[in-house]
Amino acid sequence: MLRHLERTPVPSQDGVVLSKKVQRDISRLAAKLGPSADRIEGRWQRRLEQILSEKPDTSKLRALSAINPGAWTPLLAAGKFEDFFETVEYHARRLAKLDLSPTQVLASVTEYQRRLLPEVKRLFPEDSTTYLLALEHLYFSIKLTLNNAYYQVRDLEATAFYDVLQDQLETLRVKDLLQRVLETLMRTFRANGGVILLHEHSADRLEVKAWKGVSRELAQQFDLALGDGLMGEIASSGAPEVIIDVKTDERIASANIRAAFQSLWAIPLAVRGKVTGVVALGFSHEYHCLPREMKLFEAIAERCALAIDKARLMEELRDREEKIRALGEHMMKVEEEERRRISRELHDEVGQSLLVARLYLEMSEGLVPQTNKRAHEKLSETRSVIEMTIVEMRRLISALSPSVLQELGLPASIRQFVKNLGRTFPGRVRLRMAQLENLPEGAKIMMYRLVQECFTNAVKHSCASNVSLQLSRRNGSVRMRMQDDGVGFDLAEAGRKRESFGLAGMRERVALLGGEIDIQSSPGKGTKVSIAIPV
């Protein structure tokens, strides 16, 4: 490929490439070459098929001819170098879009130059060196212009792919992605309007999901059942279509669409061979889609289809996660309500019954003669058991539904829990809590339950001497970090045990609320639990 160079300054303006003297020499040369241009052109064309290793079609032949100096001898003779190089650049870009390689174009240009050399010597026998040098300067500038034109086309393609990638990375919702992709396509191909239609399987039709450069009413006129009209036919066949004049195509039934555009490009969006939609671009003027443009259009459409499919899947996943999270919150709420109900029943029924039993027992002690020491001992033992049961029941009631959690908040509840735990846990507990005010009710309950579970595991299973607990709120999450110096355990082995409900329950609770949990432990090295729950 031609080596990339910065765009050449206009030679006729600054003389960086073509000096004033060279321009004058080229103008004289062009004036003399005019009558011979057709003959040179014919010889060049006869060699073209061999040079290109293919027979050029009319479009390629016309563009190749347009970058030869002989085609523009009047411009060069008049000293209009800026117009000449603009023309060369335009047709060079067209050659790039016609998918002729830079090597082929350079070979064509070189062949034409070779045909010019003997003609220059014939026209200027006494001063041919001067004009051959001027011709060499001209061709050097032509090759720079060709290089710049090919670079522009390749740069446009690279930019388009980069933009589509950015669209995919920066958007989360299908609707936003479709709009940005459409804008990228219209900018790349300089379209005046465009729509993206997606196949809605429930209705078995194409529905407009994004539009630009057209009104909503006009965009909706592209909606069609599969197999109907141009869009429906493309969705059914999976083949792209380029309509040069929409007024002559009977498949475009909408008079408004035919009035808005002259040319229309449309291409299917397909994933794994299955058409999921159609992209249509409209042009207010006649616009042929050249081979390289169609390849680019197809490549971008393929990339877009994959991006849209991925965005759809991600959107469905987010919706499902949201439903699961809502279900989890509902389950937690039901669980807490059930805990409160059991707590009330324990307090109102069992608690009252135990208090009455203790009262009756105390009354019975007064009825038994003091001389019956054995009966008094049994009654005293029974009363002690009842009192211990009352204390344990109150602890259960507090654990099931801690009133302090609603009254004083999470920090106070945890401090009270740790204080009560100290009656049965001889080790040391360090607490560190910050920024836990105004937490949502669900988050407070969840963190309290997780703290309960972690401490229960540490006390019952870890045989820990020291336990540290940190609670904080940052970056939109409540975070808990708990660490003990207990015996630890093998995570993989614990995961295989059916009776390890504690760890599984914690993971399930956290997952239901969209949080993250990390448990680190190994035999003899204690346990560390880190939890983050979004609020």
Short mmCIF file of N, CA and C in Angstrom, two decimals, residues 368-492:
data_model
loop_
_atom_site.label_atom_id
_atom_site.label_comp_id
_atom_site.label_asym_id
_atom_site.label_seq_id
_atom_site.Cartn_x
_atom_site.Cartn_y
_atom_site.Cartn_z
N VAL A 368 -46.80 -25.95 100.88
CA VAL A 368 -46.10 -27.15 101.33
C VAL A 368 -45.49 -26.88 102.71
N PRO A 369 -45.67 -27.76 103.65
CA PRO A 369 -45.10 -27.57 104.99
C PRO A 369 -43.58 -27.42 104.94
N GLN A 370 -43.05 -26.60 105.83
CA GLN A 370 -41.61 -26.35 105.85
C GLN A 370 -40.84 -27.61 106.23
N THR A 371 -41.55 -28.50 106.89
CA THR A 371 -40.86 -29.73 107.31
C THR A 371 -40.56 -30.66 106.12
N ASN A 372 -41.28 -30.44 105.00
CA ASN A 372 -41.06 -31.30 103.82
C ASN A 372 -39.96 -30.67 102.94
N LYS A 373 -38.74 -30.86 103.38
CA LYS A 373 -37.61 -30.22 102.69
C LYS A 373 -37.42 -30.76 101.27
N ARG A 374 -37.67 -32.04 101.10
CA ARG A 374 -37.45 -32.61 99.75
C ARG A 374 -38.40 -31.99 98.74
N ALA A 375 -39.65 -31.77 99.15
CA ALA A 375 -40.63 -31.15 98.24
C ALA A 375 -40.22 -29.72 97.93
N HIS A 376 -39.72 -29.00 98.94
CA HIS A 376 -39.28 -27.62 98.70
C HIS A 376 -38.09 -27.57 97.74
N GLU A 377 -37.19 -28.53 97.87
CA GLU A 377 -36.03 -28.57 96.96
C GLU A 377 -36.48 -28.79 95.51
N LYS A 378 -37.41 -29.72 95.31
CA LYS A 378 -37.90 -30.00 93.95
C LYS A 378 -38.65 -28.80 93.37
N LEU A 379 -39.45 -28.17 94.25
CA LEU A 379 -40.17 -26.98 93.77
C LEU A 379 -39.21 -25.85 93.42
N SER A 380 -38.15 -25.69 94.19
CA SER A 380 -37.15 -24.65 93.93
C SER A 380 -36.40 -24.93 92.63
N GLU A 381 -36.05 -26.20 92.43
CA GLU A 381 -35.36 -26.58 91.19
C GLU A 381 -36.26 -26.31 89.98
N THR A 382 -37.54 -26.67 90.14
CA THR A 382 -38.48 -26.45 89.03
C THR A 382 -38.63 -24.97 88.73
N ARG A 383 -38.70 -24.14 89.81
CA ARG A 383 -38.82 -22.69 89.60
C ARG A 383 -37.58 -22.15 88.90
N SER A 384 -36.39 -22.65 89.22
CA SER A 384 -35.15 -22.20 88.57
C SER A 384 -35.16 -22.54 87.08
N VAL A 385 -35.67 -23.76 86.78
CA VAL A 385 -35.76 -24.16 85.36
C VAL A 385 -36.71 -23.24 84.61
N ILE A 386 -37.85 -22.91 85.25
CA ILE A 386 -38.82 -22.02 84.60
C ILE A 386 -38.22 -20.64 84.39
N GLU A 387 -37.49 -20.13 85.39
CA GLU A 387 -36.88 -18.81 85.26
C GLU A 387 -35.82 -18.79 84.16
N MET A 388 -35.01 -19.86 84.07
CA MET A 388 -34.02 -19.96 82.99
C MET A 388 -34.71 -20.03 81.63
N THR A 389 -35.84 -20.74 81.60
CA THR A 389 -36.59 -20.83 80.34
C THR A 389 -37.14 -19.47 79.94
N ILE A 390 -37.61 -18.70 80.95
CA ILE A 390 -38.12 -17.36 80.66
C ILE A 390 -37.01 -16.48 80.11
N VAL A 391 -35.81 -16.56 80.71
CA VAL A 391 -34.66 -15.76 80.23
C VAL A 391 -34.29 -16.16 78.80
N GLU A 392 -34.23 -17.46 78.53
CA GLU A 392 -33.88 -17.94 77.19
C GLU A 392 -34.95 -17.55 76.18
N MET A 393 -36.21 -17.62 76.61
CA MET A 393 -37.29 -17.24 75.71
C MET A 393 -37.20 -15.76 75.34
N ARG A 394 -36.87 -14.92 76.34
CA ARG A 394 -36.71 -13.49 76.06
C ARG A 394 -35.55 -13.24 75.09
N ARG A 395 -34.49 -14.06 75.25
CA ARG A 395 -33.37 -13.94 74.30
C ARG A 395 -33.81 -14.32 72.89
N LEU A 396 -34.59 -15.38 72.79
CA LEU A 396 -35.10 -15.80 71.48
C LEU A 396 -36.01 -14.74 70.88
N ILE A 397 -36.87 -14.15 71.72
CA ILE A 397 -37.77 -13.10 71.23
C ILE A 397 -36.96 -11.92 70.71
N SER A 398 -35.91 -11.56 71.45
CA SER A 398 -35.05 -10.45 71.02
C SER A 398 -34.33 -10.78 69.73
N ALA A 399 -33.88 -12.04 69.60
CA ALA A 399 -33.18 -12.44 68.38
C ALA A 399 -34.12 -12.48 67.18
N LEU A 400 -35.35 -12.94 67.43
CA LEU A 400 -36.32 -13.03 66.34
C LEU A 400 -36.75 -11.65 65.85
N SER A 401 -36.99 -10.74 66.75
CA SER A 401 -37.47 -9.41 66.37
C SER A 401 -36.96 -8.38 67.37
N PRO A 402 -35.71 -7.93 67.20
CA PRO A 402 -35.13 -6.99 68.16
C PRO A 402 -35.83 -5.63 68.09
N SER A 403 -36.53 -5.28 69.13
CA SER A 403 -37.25 -4.00 69.14
C SER A 403 -36.30 -2.82 69.05
N VAL A 404 -35.08 -3.01 69.55
CA VAL A 404 -34.12 -1.91 69.52
C VAL A 404 -33.73 -1.54 68.09
N LEU A 405 -33.86 -2.50 67.15
CA LEU A 405 -33.52 -2.22 65.75
C LEU A 405 -34.45 -1.17 65.18
N GLN A 406 -35.74 -1.26 65.49
CA GLN A 406 -36.68 -0.25 65.01
C GLN A 406 -36.58 1.04 65.82
N GLU A 407 -36.27 0.91 67.10
CA GLU A 407 -36.28 2.09 67.97
C GLU A 407 -35.00 2.92 67.89
N LEU A 408 -33.83 2.24 67.90
CA LEU A 408 -32.56 2.97 67.99
C LEU A 408 -31.64 2.78 66.78
N GLY A 409 -31.98 1.87 65.88
CA GLY A 409 -31.19 1.70 64.68
C GLY A 409 -30.20 0.57 64.74
N LEU A 410 -29.45 0.39 63.63
CA LEU A 410 -28.55 -0.75 63.48
C LEU A 410 -27.38 -0.76 64.47
N PRO A 411 -26.64 0.34 64.63
CA PRO A 411 -25.48 0.30 65.54
C PRO A 411 -25.86 -0.11 66.96
N ALA A 412 -26.95 0.48 67.50
CA ALA A 412 -27.37 0.14 68.86
C ALA A 412 -27.79 -1.32 68.97
N SER A 413 -28.46 -1.83 67.93
CA SER A 413 -28.90 -3.23 67.94
C SER A 413 -27.70 -4.17 67.97
N ILE A 414 -26.69 -3.85 67.17
CA ILE A 414 -25.51 -4.71 67.13
C ILE A 414 -24.76 -4.65 68.46
N ARG A 415 -24.65 -3.47 69.05
CA ARG A 415 -23.98 -3.36 70.35
C ARG A 415 -24.71 -4.19 71.42
N GLN A 416 -26.04 -4.12 71.40
CA GLN A 416 -26.81 -4.91 72.36
C GLN A 416 -26.63 -6.40 72.11
N PHE A 417 -26.61 -6.78 70.83
CA PHE A 417 -26.41 -8.19 70.48
C PHE A 417 -25.06 -8.68 70.98
N VAL A 418 -24.01 -7.89 70.75
CA VAL A 418 -22.67 -8.27 71.19
C VAL A 418 -22.60 -8.33 72.72
N LYS A 419 -23.28 -7.40 73.39
CA LYS A 419 -23.31 -7.40 74.85
C LYS A 419 -23.96 -8.68 75.38
N ASN A 420 -25.08 -9.05 74.79
CA ASN A 420 -25.75 -10.29 75.20
C ASN A 420 -24.90 -11.51 74.87
N LEU A 421 -24.17 -11.42 73.75
CA LEU A 421 -23.32 -12.54 73.35
C LEU A 421 -22.21 -12.76 74.37
N GLY A 422 -21.77 -11.67 75.02
CA GLY A 422 -20.68 -11.78 75.99
C GLY A 422 -20.99 -12.70 77.15
N ARG A 423 -22.25 -12.99 77.39
CA ARG A 423 -22.62 -13.90 78.48
C ARG A 423 -22.21 -15.34 78.19
N THR A 424 -22.14 -15.66 76.88
CA THR A 424 -21.78 -17.03 76.51
C THR A 424 -20.45 -17.12 75.77
N PHE A 425 -19.92 -15.98 75.31
CA PHE A 425 -18.67 -15.96 74.55
C PHE A 425 -17.59 -15.27 75.38
N PRO A 426 -16.57 -16.01 75.81
CA PRO A 426 -15.54 -15.44 76.69
C PRO A 426 -14.48 -14.62 75.95
N GLY A 427 -14.50 -14.67 74.61
CA GLY A 427 -13.46 -13.98 73.84
C GLY A 427 -13.67 -12.48 73.79
N ARG A 428 -12.78 -11.84 73.00
CA ARG A 428 -12.81 -10.37 72.88
C ARG A 428 -13.45 -9.99 71.54
N VAL A 429 -14.34 -9.00 71.60
CA VAL A 429 -15.02 -8.51 70.39
C VAL A 429 -14.69 -7.03 70.20
N ARG A 430 -14.22 -6.68 68.99
CA ARG A 430 -13.94 -5.27 68.66
C ARG A 430 -14.94 -4.81 67.61
N LEU A 431 -15.60 -3.71 67.91
CA LEU A 431 -16.61 -3.15 66.99
C LEU A 431 -16.13 -1.82 66.43
N ARG A 432 -16.41 -1.62 65.15
CA ARG A 432 -16.09 -0.35 64.51
C ARG A 432 -17.18 -0.06 63.49
N MET A 433 -18.00 0.97 63.77
CA MET A 433 -19.14 1.27 62.90
C MET A 433 -19.16 2.76 62.58
N ALA A 434 -19.48 3.09 61.31
CA ALA A 434 -19.48 4.49 60.89
C ALA A 434 -20.48 4.71 59.76
N GLN A 435 -21.11 5.89 59.75
CA GLN A 435 -21.99 6.34 58.67
C GLN A 435 -23.12 5.35 58.37
N LEU A 436 -23.80 4.92 59.43
CA LEU A 436 -24.89 3.97 59.26
C LEU A 436 -26.26 4.59 59.52
N GLU A 437 -26.31 5.93 59.51
CA GLU A 437 -27.58 6.60 59.75
C GLU A 437 -28.47 6.54 58.51
N ASN A 438 -29.77 6.57 58.74
CA ASN A 438 -30.78 6.66 57.67
C ASN A 438 -30.67 5.54 56.64
N LEU A 439 -30.34 4.36 57.09
CA LEU A 439 -30.31 3.21 56.18
C LEU A 439 -31.73 2.75 55.88
N PRO A 440 -31.98 2.24 54.67
CA PRO A 440 -33.29 1.65 54.38
C PRO A 440 -33.59 0.50 55.35
N GLU A 441 -34.86 0.30 55.62
CA GLU A 441 -35.27 -0.72 56.60
C GLU A 441 -34.76 -2.10 56.21
N GLY A 442 -34.86 -2.41 54.91
CA GLY A 442 -34.42 -3.73 54.45
C GLY A 442 -32.94 -3.94 54.67
N ALA A 443 -32.14 -2.90 54.43
CA ALA A 443 -30.69 -3.02 54.60
C ALA A 443 -30.33 -3.20 56.07
N LYS A 444 -31.03 -2.49 56.96
CA LYS A 444 -30.76 -2.62 58.39
C LYS A 444 -31.02 -4.05 58.86
N ILE A 445 -32.17 -4.58 58.47
CA ILE A 445 -32.53 -5.93 58.89
C ILE A 445 -31.54 -6.94 58.32
N MET A 446 -31.21 -6.78 57.02
CA MET A 446 -30.29 -7.72 56.38
C MET A 446 -28.93 -7.73 57.07
N MET A 447 -28.36 -6.55 57.34
CA MET A 447 -27.04 -6.49 57.97
C MET A 447 -27.09 -7.07 59.38
N TYR A 448 -28.18 -6.82 60.08
CA TYR A 448 -28.31 -7.37 61.44
C TYR A 448 -28.32 -8.90 61.39
N ARG A 449 -29.07 -9.45 60.45
CA ARG A 449 -29.14 -10.91 60.34
C ARG A 449 -27.78 -11.50 59.95
N LEU A 450 -27.07 -10.82 59.07
CA LEU A 450 -25.76 -11.31 58.65
C LEU A 450 -24.76 -11.26 59.81
N VAL A 451 -24.83 -10.19 60.60
CA VAL A 451 -23.96 -10.10 61.78
C VAL A 451 -24.28 -11.24 62.75
N GLN A 452 -25.56 -11.50 62.95
CA GLN A 452 -25.98 -12.62 63.80
C GLN A 452 -25.37 -13.93 63.31
N GLU A 453 -25.49 -14.17 62.00
CA GLU A 453 -25.02 -15.43 61.43
C GLU A 453 -23.50 -15.56 61.57
N CYS A 454 -22.79 -14.46 61.28
CA CYS A 454 -21.32 -14.49 61.37
C CYS A 454 -20.86 -14.75 62.80
N PHE A 455 -21.47 -14.08 63.77
CA PHE A 455 -21.08 -14.29 65.16
C PHE A 455 -21.44 -15.69 65.63
N THR A 456 -22.58 -16.19 65.19
CA THR A 456 -22.97 -17.55 65.55
C THR A 456 -21.94 -18.56 65.06
N ASN A 457 -21.49 -18.38 63.81
CA ASN A 457 -20.47 -19.27 63.26
C ASN A 457 -19.17 -19.16 64.04
N ALA A 458 -18.78 -17.91 64.39
CA ALA A 458 -17.52 -17.70 65.10
C ALA A 458 -17.55 -18.32 66.49
N VAL A 459 -18.70 -18.20 67.17
CA VAL A 459 -18.80 -18.69 68.55
C VAL A 459 -18.96 -20.21 68.58
N LYS A 460 -19.81 -20.75 67.69
CA LYS A 460 -20.13 -22.17 67.76
C LYS A 460 -19.10 -23.06 67.08
N HIS A 461 -18.53 -22.58 65.98
CA HIS A 461 -17.69 -23.46 65.16
C HIS A 461 -16.22 -23.08 65.14
N SER A 462 -15.90 -21.79 65.23
CA SER A 462 -14.51 -21.37 65.03
C SER A 462 -13.64 -21.48 66.27
N CYS A 463 -14.28 -21.52 67.47
CA CYS A 463 -13.52 -21.50 68.73
C CYS A 463 -12.59 -20.30 68.78
N ALA A 464 -13.08 -19.15 68.31
CA ALA A 464 -12.24 -17.95 68.21
C ALA A 464 -12.06 -17.30 69.57
N SER A 465 -10.91 -16.64 69.74
CA SER A 465 -10.65 -15.85 70.95
C SER A 465 -10.87 -14.37 70.70
N ASN A 466 -10.69 -13.96 69.44
CA ASN A 466 -10.85 -12.55 69.08
C ASN A 466 -11.68 -12.45 67.81
N VAL A 467 -12.64 -11.54 67.85
CA VAL A 467 -13.49 -11.28 66.69
C VAL A 467 -13.55 -9.77 66.47
N SER A 468 -13.32 -9.34 65.22
CA SER A 468 -13.43 -7.91 64.89
C SER A 468 -14.52 -7.72 63.85
N LEU A 469 -15.30 -6.66 64.04
CA LEU A 469 -16.40 -6.36 63.12
C LEU A 469 -16.33 -4.90 62.71
N GLN A 470 -16.34 -4.66 61.38
CA GLN A 470 -16.36 -3.29 60.85
C GLN A 470 -17.60 -3.13 59.97
N LEU A 471 -18.34 -2.06 60.20
CA LEU A 471 -19.51 -1.74 59.39
C LEU A 471 -19.39 -0.30 58.92
N SER A 472 -19.61 -0.08 57.62
CA SER A 472 -19.52 1.29 57.09
C SER A 472 -20.42 1.41 55.87
N ARG A 473 -20.60 2.63 55.45
CA ARG A 473 -21.41 2.92 54.27
C ARG A 473 -20.60 3.81 53.34
N ARG A 474 -20.33 3.33 52.11
CA ARG A 474 -19.60 4.14 51.14
C ARG A 474 -19.87 3.62 49.73
N ASN A 475 -19.75 4.54 48.78
CA ASN A 475 -19.94 4.22 47.35
C ASN A 475 -21.28 3.51 47.09
N GLY A 476 -22.32 3.97 47.80
CA GLY A 476 -23.65 3.44 47.55
C GLY A 476 -23.90 2.05 48.08
N SER A 477 -23.06 1.58 49.02
CA SER A 477 -23.22 0.24 49.58
C SER A 477 -22.97 0.26 51.08
N VAL A 478 -23.65 -0.66 51.79
CA VAL A 478 -23.31 -0.93 53.18
C VAL A 478 -22.32 -2.08 53.17
N ARG A 479 -21.19 -1.89 53.85
CA ARG A 479 -20.12 -2.88 53.80
C ARG A 479 -19.84 -3.44 55.20
N MET A 480 -19.66 -4.73 55.24
CA MET A 480 -19.34 -5.41 56.50
C MET A 480 -18.07 -6.23 56.32
N ARG A 481 -17.20 -6.14 57.32
CA ARG A 481 -15.97 -6.94 57.29
C ARG A 481 -15.79 -7.55 58.67
N MET A 482 -15.81 -8.86 58.73
CA MET A 482 -15.69 -9.56 60.01
C MET A 482 -14.55 -10.57 59.93
N GLN A 483 -13.74 -10.61 60.99
CA GLN A 483 -12.57 -11.48 60.99
C GLN A 483 -12.41 -12.11 62.37
N ASP A 484 -12.08 -13.41 62.40
CA ASP A 484 -11.80 -14.06 63.68
C ASP A 484 -10.50 -14.85 63.59
N ASP A 485 -9.99 -15.23 64.76
CA ASP A 485 -8.73 -15.99 64.81
C ASP A 485 -8.98 -17.43 65.19
N GLY A 486 -10.12 -17.95 64.74
CA GLY A 486 -10.50 -19.32 65.10
C GLY A 486 -9.78 -20.38 64.31
N VAL A 487 -10.33 -21.57 64.34
CA VAL A 487 -9.68 -22.73 63.73
C VAL A 487 -9.76 -22.70 62.20
N GLY A 488 -10.69 -21.92 61.66
CA GLY A 488 -10.85 -21.87 60.21
C GLY A 488 -11.43 -23.15 59.65
N PHE A 489 -11.52 -23.22 58.33
CA PHE A 489 -12.07 -24.42 57.69
C PHE A 489 -11.69 -24.42 56.22
N ASP A 490 -11.89 -25.55 55.58
CA ASP A 490 -11.62 -25.70 54.15
C ASP A 490 -12.88 -25.29 53.38
N LEU A 491 -12.77 -24.21 52.59
CA LEU A 491 -13.94 -23.69 51.87
C LEU A 491 -14.53 -24.71 50.91
N ALA A 492 -13.65 -25.38 50.16
CA ALA A 492 -14.13 -26.35 49.17
C ALA A 492 -14.87 -27.50 49.84
#
